[in-house]
XYZ file of C-alpha atoms in Angstrom:
62
model
C -19.210 -7.476 -8.489
C -15.423 -7.825 -8.580
C -13.906 -11.251 -8.115
C -11.342 -11.415 -5.330
C -8.488 -13.924 -5.599
C -6.237 -14.812 -2.690
C -3.066 -16.772 -3.283
C -0.889 -18.526 -0.724
C 2.723 -18.540 -1.852
C 6.332 -18.087 -0.786
C 7.316 -14.601 0.366
C 6.530 -12.415 -2.626
C 9.978 -10.804 -2.600
C 11.597 -14.232 -3.165
C 9.399 -15.355 -6.081
C 11.313 -16.003 -9.286
C 8.878 -14.568 -11.813
C 10.625 -16.415 -14.640
C 9.901 -19.845 -13.100
C 7.057 -19.683 -10.551
C 3.461 -20.348 -11.623
C 1.820 -17.759 -9.304
C 3.059 -15.099 -11.707
C 0.976 -16.412 -14.607
C -2.101 -16.917 -12.445
C -1.889 -13.443 -10.935
C -1.309 -11.758 -14.300
C -4.295 -13.537 -15.847
C -6.530 -12.576 -12.931
C -5.284 -8.973 -12.923
C -5.921 -8.688 -16.687
C -9.546 -9.652 -15.969
C -9.856 -6.873 -13.407
C -9.926 -9.139 -10.362
C -8.727 -7.929 -6.969
C -5.551 -9.747 -5.908
C -4.573 -10.695 -2.364
C -1.398 -12.350 -1.134
C -0.812 -14.594 1.891
C 2.094 -16.601 3.264
C 1.536 -19.956 4.936
C 2.145 -18.316 8.327
C -0.868 -16.033 7.652
C -3.328 -18.957 7.682
C -5.211 -20.009 10.811
C -8.375 -21.762 11.960
C -11.190 -19.961 13.794
C -14.152 -21.983 15.044
C -13.486 -24.682 12.446
C -13.166 -22.268 9.505
C -9.912 -21.628 7.670
C -9.011 -17.947 7.691
C -6.085 -15.920 6.450
C -4.576 -12.487 7.007
C -3.887 -10.941 3.632
C -3.185 -7.701 1.897
C -3.890 -6.404 -1.586
C -1.231 -6.790 -4.234
C -0.686 -6.144 -7.942
C 1.654 -7.589 -10.545
C 3.777 -5.465 -12.860
C 6.066 -6.418 -15.705
């Protein structure tokens, strides 16, 4: 079974990969073969008392 990791962060196009910690977390997870998903704060919502989020797959490259 593959582990799936979702991260809530600033818009991915504005991330400064030299300073922001999501970069290190995503690289480490990707190196382990985990599936990566990305969400912005606006993608989060509540449905019947459960927190949900709209997300899409992503990958990190050097």
